[in-house]
Amino acid sequence: MKIFIDSGNLKEIEALVPLGIIDGITTNPSLLAKEGGDYRALLKKICQIVKGPTSAEVVATDAAAMIAQGRDLSSIDEHIVVKVPFTKEGVKACKALSAEGKHVNVTLVFSPVQALIAAKVGATYVSPFIGRLDDIAGSGMHLIEEIVDIYENYQFATEVLVASVRHPMHVVEAARLGADICTCPAAVIEAMFKHPLTDIGLEKFLKDWEKAGFKL
Ligand code: E4P
């Protein structure tokens, strides 16, 4: 399963990319707004660091303007993936941009039928938001299971990009279900590295080695 960073923050991105496990990145208007400054320069820098699919979202609400914004965002860097919201206009824009050969990520997906429609119009990625569903007592993981089943039935090429991830168990469950990608906030990726038994075990190994007076 691929791991993307869900962030617009350069410090977080620069700290995580050297781990060698990062395959791409997702941003959204809220994440970029939090950083401020020149969003085009920021997206360019992110693309240069990650060197992988980098989702940047349109903010128009009608298809023609979404298409224009998508083309504009794509001109920033070859790694840009145009993110469009799941609306009728977004679906039209996805179809048009995909037909031009652009990679499109259909976002704000909360139901399997929305995911089916996104695949039918050629989305490269579909982004079901699992944490936001869990927040309202829904089941984000059940949604992932349904989408993975549907896509398998028809061999859709659209990749399931699990979004709105809140903790490492979301990553584990998404991987068990065969989702293609999890996009994780930096804090979730950090948490994936932590295990108290690893820390305790390493401390003991190093102490025992030192006690023996060995040199390596
Ligand atoms: C994904 O592309 C979105 O940026 C993100 O996962 C939204 O997550 P949130 O629900 O934590 O805002």
CSV table of C-alpha atoms and ligand atoms in Angstrom, one decimal:
chain,number,residue,atom,x,y,z
A,1,MET,CA,0.0,0.0,0.0
A,2,LYS,CA,1.3,3.4,-0.9
A,3,ILE,CA,1.6,6.1,1.8
A,4,PHE,CA,1.0,9.7,1.1
A,5,ILE,CA,1.4,12.7,3.5
A,6,ASP,CA,-1.7,14.7,4.1
A,7,SER,CA,-0.1,18.1,4.6
A,8,GLY,CA,0.9,21.4,3.1
A,9,ASN,CA,3.6,22.0,5.7
A,10,LEU,CA,7.2,22.0,4.3
A,11,LYS,CA,8.9,21.2,7.6
A,12,GLU,CA,6.7,18.1,8.0
A,13,ILE,CA,7.2,17.0,4.4
A,14,GLU,CA,11.0,17.6,4.6
A,15,ALA,CA,11.2,15.5,7.8
A,16,LEU,CA,9.2,12.6,6.4
A,17,VAL,CA,10.4,12.2,2.8
A,18,PRO,CA,13.9,10.9,3.8
A,19,LEU,CA,12.3,7.9,5.6
A,20,GLY,CA,11.9,6.5,2.1
A,21,ILE,CA,8.3,5.4,2.6
A,22,ILE,CA,6.4,8.4,1.1
A,23,ASP,CA,4.9,7.8,-2.3
A,24,GLY,CA,3.0,11.1,-2.7
A,25,ILE,CA,1.1,13.9,-1.0
A,26,THR,CA,-2.4,15.3,-0.7
A,27,THR,CA,-3.2,18.9,0.1
A,28,ASN,CA,-6.6,20.6,0.3
A,29,PRO,CA,-7.6,24.3,0.4
A,30,SER,CA,-7.7,24.3,4.2
A,31,LEU,CA,-4.2,22.8,4.5
A,32,LEU,CA,-2.7,25.3,2.1
A,33,ALA,CA,-4.6,28.2,3.7
A,34,LYS,CA,-3.0,27.3,7.0
A,35,GLU,CA,0.5,27.8,5.5
A,36,GLY,CA,-0.3,31.1,3.8
A,37,GLY,CA,2.0,32.8,1.4
A,38,ASP,CA,2.3,32.0,-2.3
A,39,TYR,CA,0.4,28.7,-2.8
A,40,ARG,CA,1.9,28.1,-6.3
A,41,ALA,CA,5.4,28.4,-5.0
A,42,LEU,CA,4.5,26.1,-2.1
A,43,LEU,CA,3.0,23.5,-4.4
A,44,LYS,CA,6.1,23.6,-6.7
A,45,LYS,CA,8.4,23.2,-3.7
A,46,ILE,CA,6.3,20.3,-2.4
A,47,CYS,CA,6.5,18.6,-5.8
A,48,GLN,CA,10.2,19.0,-6.0
A,49,ILE,CA,10.7,17.4,-2.5
A,50,VAL,CA,8.2,14.6,-2.9
A,51,LYS,CA,8.7,13.8,-6.6
A,52,GLY,CA,5.4,12.0,-6.7
A,53,PRO,CA,1.7,12.6,-7.1
A,54,THR,CA,0.8,15.9,-5.4
A,55,SER,CA,-2.9,16.6,-5.1
A,56,ALA,CA,-4.0,20.3,-5.4
A,57,GLU,CA,-7.6,21.2,-5.2
A,58,VAL,CA,-9.7,23.5,-7.4
A,59,VAL,CA,-11.9,26.0,-5.6
A,60,ALA,CA,-14.4,26.8,-8.4
A,61,THR,CA,-17.9,25.3,-8.2
A,62,ASP,CA,-18.9,25.1,-11.9
A,63,ALA,CA,-17.3,22.6,-14.3
A,64,ALA,CA,-15.9,25.1,-16.8
A,65,ALA,CA,-14.1,27.1,-14.1
A,66,MET,CA,-12.9,23.9,-12.4
A,67,ILE,CA,-11.4,22.7,-15.7
A,68,ALA,CA,-9.6,26.1,-16.2
A,69,GLN,CA,-8.3,25.9,-12.6
A,70,GLY,CA,-7.3,22.3,-13.1
A,71,ARG,CA,-5.3,23.2,-16.2
A,72,ASP,CA,-3.7,26.1,-14.4
A,73,LEU,CA,-2.8,23.9,-11.3
A,74,SER,CA,-1.3,21.2,-13.7
A,75,SER,CA,1.0,23.8,-15.2
A,76,ILE,CA,2.8,24.2,-11.9
A,77,ASP,CA,4.5,20.8,-12.1
A,78,GLU,CA,4.2,17.5,-13.8
A,79,HIS,CA,3.5,15.8,-10.5
A,80,ILE,CA,0.3,17.8,-9.8
A,81,VAL,CA,-2.9,15.8,-9.5
A,82,VAL,CA,-6.0,17.9,-9.9
A,83,LYS,CA,-8.4,17.4,-7.0
A,84,VAL,CA,-12.1,18.1,-7.6
A,85,PRO,CA,-15.0,17.7,-5.2
A,86,PHE,CA,-17.6,15.1,-5.7
A,87,THR,CA,-20.4,17.2,-7.2
A,88,LYS,CA,-22.1,17.0,-10.6
A,89,GLU,CA,-19.9,19.8,-11.8
A,90,GLY,CA,-16.8,18.1,-10.3
A,91,VAL,CA,-17.8,14.9,-12.1
A,92,LYS,CA,-18.0,16.7,-15.4
A,93,ALA,CA,-14.7,18.4,-14.8
A,94,CYS,CA,-13.1,15.0,-13.9
A,95,LYS,CA,-14.3,13.5,-17.1
A,96,ALA,CA,-13.0,16.4,-19.2
A,97,LEU,CA,-9.6,16.7,-17.4
A,98,SER,CA,-9.1,12.9,-17.4
A,99,ALA,CA,-9.8,12.9,-21.2
A,100,GLU,CA,-7.0,15.5,-21.6
A,101,GLY,CA,-4.6,13.0,-19.8
A,102,LYS,CA,-4.5,14.8,-16.5
A,103,HIS,CA,-4.6,12.9,-13.3
A,104,VAL,CA,-7.7,13.7,-11.2
A,105,ASN,CA,-8.5,12.9,-7.6
A,106,VAL,CA,-12.2,13.0,-6.7
A,107,THR,CA,-12.4,14.2,-3.2
A,108,LEU,CA,-15.1,14.5,-0.4
A,109,VAL,CA,-16.4,11.0,-1.2
A,110,PHE,CA,-18.7,9.5,1.5
A,111,SER,CA,-20.6,6.8,-0.2
A,112,PRO,CA,-19.9,3.8,-2.5
A,113,VAL,CA,-22.1,5.1,-5.2
A,114,GLN,CA,-20.1,8.3,-5.4
A,115,ALA,CA,-17.0,6.2,-5.7
A,116,LEU,CA,-18.6,4.2,-8.5
A,117,ILE,CA,-19.4,7.4,-10.4
A,118,ALA,CA,-15.9,8.8,-9.9
A,119,ALA,CA,-14.4,5.6,-11.5
A,120,LYS,CA,-16.8,5.8,-14.4
A,121,VAL,CA,-15.6,9.3,-15.3
A,122,GLY,CA,-11.9,8.2,-15.3
A,123,ALA,CA,-10.7,9.4,-11.9
A,124,THR,CA,-7.1,8.4,-11.2
A,125,TYR,CA,-7.8,8.5,-7.5
A,126,VAL,CA,-11.0,8.5,-5.4
A,127,SER,CA,-10.7,9.9,-1.8
A,128,PRO,CA,-13.2,8.5,0.7
A,129,PHE,CA,-13.0,10.5,4.0
A,130,ILE,CA,-13.1,7.8,6.7
A,131,GLY,CA,-12.4,9.9,9.8
A,132,ARG,CA,-15.2,12.4,9.1
A,133,LEU,CA,-17.6,9.4,8.7
A,134,ASP,CA,-16.4,7.9,12.0
A,135,ASP,CA,-16.9,11.4,13.6
A,136,ILE,CA,-20.6,11.2,12.8
A,137,ALA,CA,-20.9,7.6,14.0
A,138,GLY,CA,-20.7,6.1,10.5
A,139,SER,CA,-18.2,3.5,9.5
A,140,GLY,CA,-15.3,4.8,7.4
A,141,MET,CA,-13.8,1.3,7.1
A,142,HIS,CA,-17.1,-0.2,5.9
A,143,LEU,CA,-17.1,2.4,3.1
A,144,ILE,CA,-13.5,1.3,2.1
A,145,GLU,CA,-14.6,-2.3,2.0
A,146,GLU,CA,-17.5,-1.5,-0.3
A,147,ILE,CA,-15.4,0.6,-2.7
A,148,VAL,CA,-12.7,-2.0,-2.9
A,149,ASP,CA,-15.3,-4.7,-3.7
A,150,ILE,CA,-17.0,-2.6,-6.4
A,151,TYR,CA,-13.7,-1.7,-8.1
A,152,GLU,CA,-12.6,-5.3,-8.0
A,153,ASN,CA,-15.8,-6.5,-9.6
A,154,TYR,CA,-15.3,-4.2,-12.6
A,155,GLN,CA,-11.5,-3.9,-12.6
A,156,PHE,CA,-11.7,-0.1,-12.5
A,157,ALA,CA,-8.2,1.4,-12.7
A,158,THR,CA,-9.1,4.2,-10.2
A,159,GLU,CA,-7.0,3.9,-7.0
A,160,VAL,CA,-8.7,4.0,-3.6
A,161,LEU,CA,-7.0,6.8,-1.7
A,162,VAL,CA,-8.1,6.5,2.0
A,163,ALA,CA,-8.3,10.0,3.4
A,164,SER,CA,-9.2,11.7,6.7
A,165,VAL,CA,-7.0,9.2,8.5
A,166,ARG,CA,-6.9,9.7,12.2
A,167,HIS,CA,-4.6,7.0,13.7
A,168,PRO,CA,-2.4,4.0,12.7
A,169,MET,CA,-5.2,1.4,13.1
A,170,HIS,CA,-6.9,3.2,10.2
A,171,VAL,CA,-3.8,2.4,8.1
A,172,VAL,CA,-3.7,-1.2,9.2
A,173,GLU,CA,-7.4,-1.7,8.4
A,174,ALA,CA,-7.1,0.0,5.1
A,175,ALA,CA,-4.1,-2.2,4.2
A,176,ARG,CA,-6.0,-5.4,5.2
A,177,LEU,CA,-8.9,-4.4,2.9
A,178,GLY,CA,-6.5,-3.8,0.0
A,179,ALA,CA,-6.9,-0.1,-0.4
A,180,ASP,CA,-4.2,1.3,-2.8
A,181,ILE,CA,-3.1,4.4,-0.7
A,182,CYS,CA,-3.5,5.9,2.7
A,183,THR,CA,-2.9,9.6,3.0
A,184,CYS,CA,-1.9,10.4,6.6
A,185,PRO,CA,-1.2,13.5,8.6
A,186,ALA,CA,2.4,13.7,9.8
A,187,ALA,CA,1.4,12.8,13.4
A,188,VAL,CA,-0.1,9.5,12.2
A,189,ILE,CA,3.1,8.6,10.3
A,190,GLU,CA,5.1,9.5,13.4
A,191,ALA,CA,2.8,7.3,15.5
A,192,MET,CA,3.3,4.4,13.0
A,193,PHE,CA,7.0,4.2,14.1
A,194,LYS,CA,6.4,4.0,17.8
A,195,HIS,CA,6.3,0.8,19.8
A,196,PRO,CA,7.4,0.7,23.5
A,197,LEU,CA,8.8,-2.8,23.1
A,198,THR,CA,11.1,-1.7,20.3
A,199,ASP,CA,12.4,1.1,22.6
A,200,ILE,CA,12.8,-1.2,25.6
A,201,GLY,CA,14.4,-3.9,23.5
A,202,LEU,CA,16.9,-1.6,21.9
A,203,GLU,CA,17.9,0.0,25.2
A,204,LYS,CA,18.7,-3.5,26.6
A,205,PHE,CA,20.6,-4.6,23.6
A,206,LEU,CA,22.8,-1.5,23.7
A,207,LYS,CA,23.4,-1.7,27.4
A,208,ASP,CA,24.4,-5.4,27.3
A,209,TRP,CA,26.8,-4.7,24.4
A,210,GLU,CA,28.4,-1.8,26.3
A,211,LYS,CA,28.6,-3.9,29.5
A,212,ALA,CA,30.5,-6.6,27.6
A,213,GLY,CA,33.0,-3.9,26.5
A,214,PHE,CA,32.7,-4.9,22.8
A,215,LYS,CA,33.6,-2.5,20.0
A,216,LEU,CA,32.0,-2.6,16.6
B,1,E4P,C1,-7.5,14.3,1.9
B,1,E4P,O1,-7.1,14.5,0.7
B,1,E4P,C2,-7.9,15.4,2.8
B,1,E4P,O2,-6.9,16.4,2.7
B,1,E4P,C3,-7.9,15.0,4.2
B,1,E4P,O3,-7.5,13.6,4.4
B,1,E4P,C4,-9.0,15.5,5.0
B,1,E4P,O4,-8.8,15.0,6.4
B,1,E4P,P1,-9.5,15.7,7.6
B,1,E4P,O5,-10.9,15.1,7.8
B,1,E4P,O6,-8.6,15.3,8.8
B,1,E4P,O7,-9.6,17.2,7.4
